């Protein structure tokens, strides 16, 4: 698509949140079709999502089939009518391929193929244009466009590295220590290698299974006990059962604590735990719980690690499935907005208004950064739907 000189709504990112927002917006107001410009370096919808699922060989989603980018909650089930074996028990969790093809079907049904402009947004600058507040959306290709309203829908988490990993005294090859975001299982040959995976969330489980299938000897290290849960937050957080009390809480710090308690770090699904236990019984996998690394160095061509309980580990690769950190102050594209319209920030999360609008300007935020308003499932597919309903009603013609 060609870049318009100005646009009514600029959307940063073309993942599941952005797609959910656009379909919900067009369902309510068809005439908005020509007022939206979406920015993503891939130029296509759901590209990064697809790459991440492929890189970690994730077989199916963690959320049930009613959660997806289309406004009709049952459209994915209809799409899957002749593919029952691609909905996984116990709650019809859509297979990765099914979900990807369904998302492309959503894109074509809503005629959104030409809505994504190929560029990364590098800066969002509040400006006055024709006497009214607007934004200049600056891009990495050197171009820019003027937008009346901006929606940030690009996830926004930065890989979180443990302190010891930042302090390794010896040089080491890049691929021998990496964050889970950088691991691409299909491209790896691991037979006979010793791989250490740090983290107790579902990502570490997927990576462990992928490495074991490639003949690696795997050690999983978790700083607490491994937890087994179907969903990353209780289903009560999807509706009034828990959200009523959350919305009634006026202390933002307490809301932040409720979010932490609800997500409670990482957890594994029963299906992945079953696979891991099988490998454990075959002595191909070791699991160390309540164990934290205190130091690591690369000696010769191998890692040597020491843990707080005195345990030592030696091996070839370390993968850090240590999650991402959400911090609005670390978002380069929002620095000018932060300077022009300072707002309250609680542990990295911005305090937005009820419509997920940044106080003082027409910039909206979806995803994990909107959690203080949306709740613990803000970053999930269900959170995308909750955020969309708030933002859609607040967008101006």
Short mmCIF file of C-alpha atoms in Angstrom, two decimals:
data_model
loop_
_atom_site.label_atom_id
_atom_site.label_comp_id
_atom_site.label_asym_id
_atom_site.label_seq_id
_atom_site.Cartn_x
_atom_site.Cartn_y
_atom_site.Cartn_z
CA UNK A 1 0.00 0.00 0.00
CA UNK A 2 1.13 3.59 -0.46
CA UNK A 3 1.57 5.81 2.57
CA UNK A 4 -1.16 8.44 2.99
CA UNK A 5 -0.06 12.00 3.85
CA UNK A 6 -2.47 11.84 6.73
CA UNK A 7 -4.68 9.19 8.30
CA UNK A 8 -7.45 9.25 10.86
CA UNK A 9 -6.21 6.23 12.83
CA UNK A 10 -2.63 4.90 12.82
CA UNK A 11 -2.25 1.43 14.33
CA UNK A 12 1.23 0.30 15.40
CA UNK A 13 1.60 -3.47 14.88
CA UNK A 14 -0.32 -6.02 12.79
CA UNK A 15 -0.67 -8.88 15.27
CA UNK A 16 -3.77 -10.43 16.88
CA UNK A 17 -4.57 -7.31 18.93
CA UNK A 18 -4.46 -4.96 15.93
CA UNK A 19 -6.52 -7.39 13.83
CA UNK A 20 -9.11 -7.73 16.60
CA UNK A 21 -9.38 -3.94 16.88
CA UNK A 22 -9.84 -3.39 13.14
CA UNK A 23 -12.55 -6.06 12.70
CA UNK A 24 -14.47 -4.76 15.72
CA UNK A 25 -14.16 -1.20 14.45
CA UNK A 26 -15.41 -2.08 10.94
CA UNK A 27 -18.27 -4.12 12.37
CA UNK A 28 -19.54 -0.98 14.12
CA UNK A 29 -18.55 1.61 11.49
CA UNK A 30 -18.03 0.39 7.93
CA UNK A 31 -17.00 3.80 6.66
CA UNK A 32 -13.82 3.64 8.74
CA UNK A 33 -12.26 1.28 6.17
CA UNK A 34 -10.46 4.21 4.45
CA UNK A 35 -9.51 5.93 7.68
CA UNK A 36 -7.12 3.29 9.03
CA UNK A 37 -3.40 2.75 8.37
CA UNK A 38 -1.61 -0.18 10.02
CA UNK A 39 2.20 -0.23 10.36
CA UNK A 40 4.25 -3.41 10.60
CA UNK A 41 7.76 -4.23 9.33
CA UNK A 42 6.47 -7.47 7.77
CA UNK A 43 3.75 -5.76 5.65
CA UNK A 44 1.40 -8.65 6.54
CA UNK A 45 -1.03 -9.50 9.32
CA UNK A 46 -0.01 -11.93 12.10
CA UNK A 47 3.51 -12.38 10.72
CA UNK A 48 5.49 -12.18 13.97
CA UNK A 49 2.88 -14.32 15.71
CA UNK A 50 3.30 -17.03 13.08
CA UNK A 51 7.10 -16.88 13.24
CA UNK A 52 7.13 -17.19 17.03
CA UNK A 53 4.79 -20.20 17.05
CA UNK A 54 6.85 -21.87 14.30
CA UNK A 55 10.18 -21.12 16.02
CA UNK A 56 9.01 -22.77 19.25
CA UNK A 57 6.99 -25.50 17.48
CA UNK A 58 3.89 -24.68 19.51
CA UNK A 59 1.20 -27.20 18.46
CA UNK A 60 -1.88 -25.30 19.62
CA UNK A 61 -3.03 -22.20 21.46
CA UNK A 62 -3.63 -22.03 25.18
CA UNK A 63 -6.98 -20.24 24.87
CA UNK A 64 -10.26 -21.90 23.78
CA UNK A 65 -11.75 -21.54 20.30
CA UNK A 66 -14.04 -18.62 21.22
CA UNK A 67 -11.01 -16.31 21.61
CA UNK A 68 -9.81 -14.95 18.26
CA UNK A 69 -9.73 -11.70 16.23
CA UNK A 70 -13.20 -11.96 14.63
CA UNK A 71 -16.17 -10.19 16.29
CA UNK A 72 -18.33 -13.33 16.00
CA UNK A 73 -17.15 -15.63 18.82
CA UNK A 74 -18.36 -18.75 16.97
CA UNK A 75 -16.75 -18.08 13.59
CA UNK A 76 -13.62 -20.12 14.39
CA UNK A 77 -15.74 -23.15 15.32
CA UNK A 78 -17.61 -22.86 12.02
CA UNK A 79 -14.30 -22.54 10.17
CA UNK A 80 -13.12 -25.74 11.90
CA UNK A 81 -16.30 -27.76 11.23
CA UNK A 82 -14.55 -30.25 8.94
CA UNK A 83 -11.32 -30.21 10.98
CA UNK A 84 -12.41 -31.54 14.41
CA UNK A 85 -9.00 -33.11 15.11
CA UNK A 86 -7.43 -29.61 15.05
CA UNK A 87 -9.35 -28.55 18.18
CA UNK A 88 -7.50 -29.98 21.18
CA UNK A 89 -9.00 -31.10 24.50
CA UNK A 90 -10.11 -30.24 27.09
CA UNK A 91 -11.60 -26.93 25.86
CA UNK A 92 -11.25 -27.03 22.08
CA UNK A 93 -7.89 -25.27 21.90
CA UNK A 94 -7.24 -24.39 18.23
CA UNK A 95 -4.23 -25.96 16.52
CA UNK A 96 -1.60 -23.45 15.36
CA UNK A 97 -2.16 -24.12 11.64
CA UNK A 98 -5.94 -23.90 12.05
CA UNK A 99 -5.67 -20.59 13.90
CA UNK A 100 -3.28 -19.17 11.33
CA UNK A 101 -5.52 -20.12 8.40
CA UNK A 102 -8.57 -18.81 10.24
CA UNK A 103 -6.81 -15.47 10.86
CA UNK A 104 -6.01 -15.19 7.14
CA UNK A 105 -9.68 -15.97 6.45
CA UNK A 106 -10.62 -13.09 8.79
CA UNK A 107 -8.24 -10.78 6.89
CA UNK A 108 -9.80 -11.66 3.52
CA UNK A 109 -13.41 -11.63 4.76
CA UNK A 110 -12.92 -8.11 6.12
CA UNK A 111 -10.89 -7.17 3.01
CA UNK A 112 -7.85 -6.04 5.00
CA UNK A 113 -5.06 -7.43 2.78
CA UNK A 114 -3.94 -3.98 1.67
CA UNK A 115 -4.16 -2.24 5.04
CA UNK A 116 -0.61 -2.90 6.35
CA UNK A 117 2.17 -0.48 5.37
CA UNK A 118 5.63 -2.09 5.48
CA UNK A 119 7.61 -0.10 8.06
CA UNK A 120 8.55 0.06 11.72
CA UNK A 121 7.35 3.09 13.63
CA UNK A 122 10.40 4.83 15.15
CA UNK A 123 8.72 7.78 16.87
CA UNK A 124 5.32 9.26 17.65
CA UNK A 125 5.48 13.03 18.04
CA UNK A 126 2.52 15.07 19.32
CA UNK A 127 2.07 18.07 16.97
CA UNK A 128 -0.49 20.74 16.07
CA UNK A 129 -1.85 20.29 12.54
CA UNK A 130 -4.37 22.73 11.06
CA UNK A 131 -4.97 24.10 14.52
CA UNK A 132 -5.78 20.72 16.14
CA UNK A 133 -3.70 18.20 18.10
CA UNK A 134 -2.37 15.37 15.93
CA UNK A 135 0.65 13.04 15.86
CA UNK A 136 3.50 12.75 13.41
CA UNK A 137 4.15 9.03 12.98
CA UNK A 138 7.80 8.64 11.92
CA UNK A 139 8.95 5.47 10.14
CA UNK A 140 12.23 3.63 9.68
CA UNK A 141 12.06 4.10 5.89
CA UNK A 142 12.46 7.86 6.40
CA UNK A 143 8.80 8.65 5.69
CA UNK A 144 6.17 9.95 8.08
CA UNK A 145 2.42 10.46 8.18
CA UNK A 146 0.11 12.67 10.23
CA UNK A 147 -2.44 10.82 12.37
CA UNK A 148 -5.34 12.18 14.34
CA UNK A 149 -5.43 9.13 16.62
CA UNK A 150 -2.85 6.43 17.32
CA UNK A 151 -3.32 2.92 18.74
CA UNK A 152 -0.29 1.01 20.07
CA UNK A 153 -0.94 -2.70 19.47
CA UNK A 154 2.57 -4.13 19.18
CA UNK A 155 2.97 -6.15 22.38
CA UNK A 156 5.67 -3.92 23.76
CA UNK A 157 7.58 -6.35 26.01
CA UNK A 158 11.38 -6.36 26.14
CA UNK A 159 13.20 -9.68 26.74
CA UNK A 160 14.01 -9.97 30.43
CA UNK A 161 17.50 -11.27 31.26
CA UNK A 162 18.55 -12.44 34.72
CA UNK A 163 21.27 -10.38 36.42
CA UNK A 164 23.87 -13.17 36.28
CA UNK A 165 23.47 -13.37 32.48
CA UNK A 166 24.41 -9.71 32.15
CA UNK A 167 27.57 -10.25 34.21
CA UNK A 168 29.21 -13.23 32.50
CA UNK A 169 32.96 -12.53 32.72
CA UNK A 170 34.07 -14.53 29.66
CA UNK A 171 33.28 -14.03 25.95
CA UNK A 172 31.00 -16.69 24.44
CA UNK A 173 29.44 -17.46 21.02
CA UNK A 174 26.09 -15.67 20.59
CA UNK A 175 24.04 -18.77 19.83
CA UNK A 176 25.28 -20.58 22.95
CA UNK A 177 23.27 -18.29 25.27
CA UNK A 178 20.05 -16.73 24.07
CA UNK A 179 16.63 -15.56 25.16
CA UNK A 180 13.72 -17.79 24.13
CA UNK A 181 12.72 -15.13 21.53
CA UNK A 182 15.91 -15.91 19.59
CA UNK A 183 15.59 -19.71 19.56
CA UNK A 184 14.48 -21.16 16.22
CA UNK A 185 13.94 -24.88 16.80
CA UNK A 186 13.38 -25.96 13.16
CA UNK A 187 16.84 -24.66 12.20
CA UNK A 188 18.74 -26.43 15.00
CA UNK A 189 20.69 -29.70 15.17
CA UNK A 190 21.09 -30.64 18.81
CA UNK A 191 21.85 -34.37 18.84
CA UNK A 192 24.10 -35.20 21.78
CA UNK A 193 24.19 -31.60 23.06
CA UNK A 194 23.51 -30.63 26.65
CA UNK A 195 20.96 -27.82 26.81
CA UNK A 196 19.92 -25.88 29.92
CA UNK A 197 16.54 -24.11 29.84
CA UNK A 198 15.79 -21.59 32.57
CA UNK A 199 12.18 -20.69 33.40
CA UNK A 200 8.97 -22.36 34.54
CA UNK A 201 6.49 -21.04 31.99
CA UNK A 202 4.94 -22.70 28.96
CA UNK A 203 7.67 -21.36 26.65
CA UNK A 204 10.34 -23.33 28.52
CA UNK A 205 8.14 -26.43 28.20
CA UNK A 206 7.81 -26.02 24.41
CA UNK A 207 11.55 -25.43 24.03
CA UNK A 208 12.37 -28.46 26.21
CA UNK A 209 10.12 -30.74 24.14
CA UNK A 210 11.62 -29.36 20.90
CA UNK A 211 15.20 -29.92 22.09
CA UNK A 212 14.42 -33.43 23.40
CA UNK A 213 12.85 -34.39 20.06
CA UNK A 214 16.16 -33.38 18.44
CA UNK A 215 18.15 -35.73 20.65
CA UNK A 216 19.48 -33.22 23.16
CA UNK A 217 19.98 -33.96 26.83
CA UNK A 218 17.93 -31.27 28.57
CA UNK A 219 18.01 -29.72 32.04
CA UNK A 220 15.10 -27.54 33.12
CA UNK A 221 15.82 -25.13 35.94
CA UNK A 222 13.02 -23.30 37.77
CA UNK A 223 13.43 -20.84 40.63
CA UNK A 224 10.20 -22.07 42.27
CA UNK A 225 8.11 -25.23 42.09
CA UNK A 226 6.76 -26.04 38.62
CA UNK A 227 3.07 -25.16 38.40
CA UNK A 228 0.51 -26.95 36.27
CA UNK A 229 -2.43 -24.84 35.05
CA UNK A 230 -4.69 -25.01 32.02
CA UNK A 231 -4.73 -21.25 31.50
CA UNK A 232 -2.22 -18.58 32.46
CA UNK A 233 -4.93 -16.73 34.42
CA UNK A 234 -8.14 -18.15 35.93
CA UNK A 235 -11.16 -18.02 33.54
CA UNK A 236 -12.95 -15.87 36.16
CA UNK A 237 -10.77 -12.98 34.92
CA UNK A 238 -12.62 -13.02 31.59
CA UNK A 239 -15.84 -11.72 33.10
CA UNK A 240 -17.52 -10.01 36.01
CA UNK A 241 -16.65 -12.76 38.51
CA UNK A 242 -13.20 -11.26 39.20
CA UNK A 243 -13.19 -8.11 37.09
CA UNK A 244 -15.91 -6.45 39.16
CA UNK A 245 -13.69 -6.31 42.23
CA UNK A 246 -10.68 -5.36 40.09
CA UNK A 247 -12.51 -2.40 38.52
CA UNK A 248 -13.76 -1.27 41.93
CA UNK A 249 -10.17 -1.09 43.24
CA UNK A 250 -9.06 2.56 43.04
CA UNK A 251 -5.47 2.05 44.22
CA UNK A 252 -3.37 1.41 41.08
CA UNK A 253 -0.60 -0.25 43.08
CA UNK A 254 -3.14 -2.75 44.47
CA UNK A 255 -4.45 -3.38 40.96
CA UNK A 256 -0.89 -4.14 39.86
CA UNK A 257 -0.57 -6.63 42.73
CA UNK A 258 -3.85 -8.31 41.71
CA UNK A 259 -2.46 -8.75 38.18
CA UNK A 260 0.75 -10.33 39.54
CA UNK A 261 -1.21 -12.69 41.79
CA UNK A 262 -3.55 -13.72 38.98
CA UNK A 263 -0.77 -14.50 36.49
CA UNK A 264 1.52 -15.80 39.26
CA UNK A 265 4.66 -16.09 37.13
CA UNK A 266 4.70 -18.90 34.59
CA UNK A 267 2.90 -22.22 34.50
CA UNK A 268 2.79 -25.31 32.27
CA UNK A 269 -0.29 -26.89 30.74
CA UNK A 270 -1.12 -30.47 31.81
CA UNK A 271 -0.44 -31.67 28.23
CA UNK A 272 3.11 -30.30 28.21
CA UNK A 273 3.79 -31.55 31.76
CA UNK A 274 2.75 -35.06 30.70
CA UNK A 275 5.32 -34.99 27.88
CA UNK A 276 8.05 -33.65 30.17
CA UNK A 277 7.39 -36.34 32.80
CA UNK A 278 7.70 -39.02 30.14
CA UNK A 279 11.14 -37.71 29.11
CA UNK A 280 12.10 -37.42 32.78
CA UNK A 281 11.29 -41.10 33.35
CA UNK A 282 13.51 -41.97 30.37
CA UNK A 283 16.38 -39.96 31.95
CA UNK A 284 16.59 -37.63 28.94
CA UNK A 285 15.35 -34.67 31.00
CA UNK A 286 16.38 -33.42 34.45
CA UNK A 287 14.21 -30.92 36.31
CA UNK A 288 15.63 -28.79 39.12
CA UNK A 289 13.09 -26.79 41.09
CA UNK A 290 13.73 -24.01 43.63
CA UNK A 291 17.12 -23.51 42.05
CA UNK A 292 18.69 -20.23 40.93
CA UNK A 293 21.89 -19.59 39.01
CA UNK A 294 24.43 -17.47 40.90
CA UNK A 295 27.21 -17.43 38.31
CA UNK A 296 28.14 -18.65 34.84
CA UNK A 297 31.24 -18.65 32.68
CA UNK A 298 32.16 -20.02 29.28
CA UNK A 299 35.32 -22.13 29.59
CA UNK A 300 36.89 -23.71 26.51
CA UNK A 301 33.82 -24.50 24.47
CA UNK A 302 31.42 -25.23 27.32
CA UNK A 303 29.32 -23.48 29.92
CA UNK A 304 29.97 -23.91 33.63
CA UNK A 305 27.15 -22.81 35.94
CA UNK A 306 26.79 -22.66 39.68
CA UNK A 307 23.45 -22.57 41.52
CA UNK A 308 22.49 -21.16 44.90
CA UNK A 309 22.12 -24.69 46.32
CA UNK A 310 25.69 -25.58 45.33
CA UNK A 311 24.69 -27.61 42.26
CA UNK A 312 26.96 -27.31 39.20
CA UNK A 313 25.95 -27.73 35.55
CA UNK A 314 28.13 -28.08 32.47
CA UNK A 315 26.89 -28.05 28.91
CA UNK A 316 26.66 -26.56 25.43
CA UNK A 317 23.71 -24.17 25.35
CA UNK A 318 21.63 -22.04 27.69
CA UNK A 319 18.16 -20.81 26.74
CA UNK A 320 16.54 -18.16 28.92
CA UNK A 321 12.76 -18.57 28.94
CA UNK A 322 12.60 -15.71 31.44
CA UNK A 323 9.77 -13.73 29.88
CA UNK A 324 9.47 -10.12 28.88
CA UNK A 325 9.33 -6.94 30.92
CA UNK A 326 6.61 -4.41 30.17
CA UNK A 327 7.79 -0.88 30.82
CA UNK A 328 6.26 2.07 28.99
CA UNK A 329 9.28 4.25 29.80
CA UNK A 330 11.49 1.86 27.80
CA UNK A 331 9.46 2.26 24.61
CA UNK A 332 11.54 4.46 22.28
CA UNK A 333 8.52 5.40 20.13
CA UNK A 334 6.69 6.87 23.16
CA UNK A 335 9.44 9.14 24.52
CA UNK A 336 8.01 12.34 23.01
CA UNK A 337 4.50 11.46 24.16
CA UNK A 338 5.86 10.85 27.69
CA UNK A 339 7.62 14.23 27.65
CA UNK A 340 4.61 16.15 26.29
CA UNK A 341 1.91 14.33 28.27
CA UNK A 342 3.45 12.89 31.46
CA UNK A 343 1.18 10.41 33.23
CA UNK A 344 1.21 8.18 36.30
CA UNK A 345 3.19 4.94 35.83
CA UNK A 346 2.96 1.94 38.17
CA UNK A 347 5.84 -0.55 37.88
CA UNK A 348 6.21 0.23 34.19
CA UNK A 349 2.48 0.21 33.38
CA UNK A 350 0.81 3.49 32.36
CA UNK A 351 -2.36 4.61 34.15
CA UNK A 352 -4.76 5.09 31.21
CA UNK A 353 -8.35 6.34 31.23
CA UNK A 354 -11.33 3.94 31.02
CA UNK A 355 -11.14 3.93 27.20
CA UNK A 356 -7.43 2.97 27.35
CA UNK A 357 -6.55 6.49 26.25
CA UNK A 358 -3.33 8.20 27.31
CA UNK A 359 -4.36 11.19 29.43
CA UNK A 360 -4.15 14.46 27.50
CA UNK A 361 -4.03 13.07 23.96
CA UNK A 362 -5.71 10.71 21.47
CA UNK A 363 -3.27 7.83 21.86
CA UNK A 364 -4.65 4.42 22.91
CA UNK A 365 -2.85 1.31 24.16
CA UNK A 366 -3.74 -2.39 23.86
CA UNK A 367 -1.97 -5.50 25.13
CA UNK A 368 -0.02 -6.04 28.34
CA UNK A 369 0.67 -2.32 28.80
CA UNK A 370 -3.09 -1.75 29.26
CA UNK A 371 -3.34 -4.27 32.11
CA UNK A 372 -4.12 -1.73 34.88
CA UNK A 373 -7.46 -1.11 33.12
CA UNK A 374 -8.17 -4.41 31.31
CA UNK A 375 -6.88 -6.79 34.00
CA UNK A 376 -4.57 -9.82 34.04
CA UNK A 377 -5.65 -11.14 30.61
CA UNK A 378 -4.81 -7.84 28.84
CA UNK A 379 -2.06 -9.46 26.73
CA UNK A 380 -4.18 -12.50 25.74
CA UNK A 381 -6.64 -12.90 22.86
CA UNK A 382 -9.54 -12.35 25.25
CA UNK A 383 -7.82 -9.15 26.40
CA UNK A 384 -7.64 -7.97 22.78
CA UNK A 385 -11.43 -8.24 22.55
CA UNK A 386 -11.96 -6.44 25.87
CA UNK A 387 -9.59 -3.64 24.83
CA UNK A 388 -11.20 -3.32 21.39
CA UNK A 389 -14.68 -2.76 22.79
CA UNK A 390 -13.38 0.13 24.92
CA UNK A 391 -11.25 1.75 22.20
CA UNK A 392 -13.82 1.41 19.40
CA UNK A 393 -16.41 3.39 21.34
CA UNK A 394 -13.86 6.17 22.00
CA UNK A 395 -12.42 6.64 18.48
CA UNK A 396 -13.56 9.78 16.68
CA UNK A 397 -14.77 10.09 13.09
#
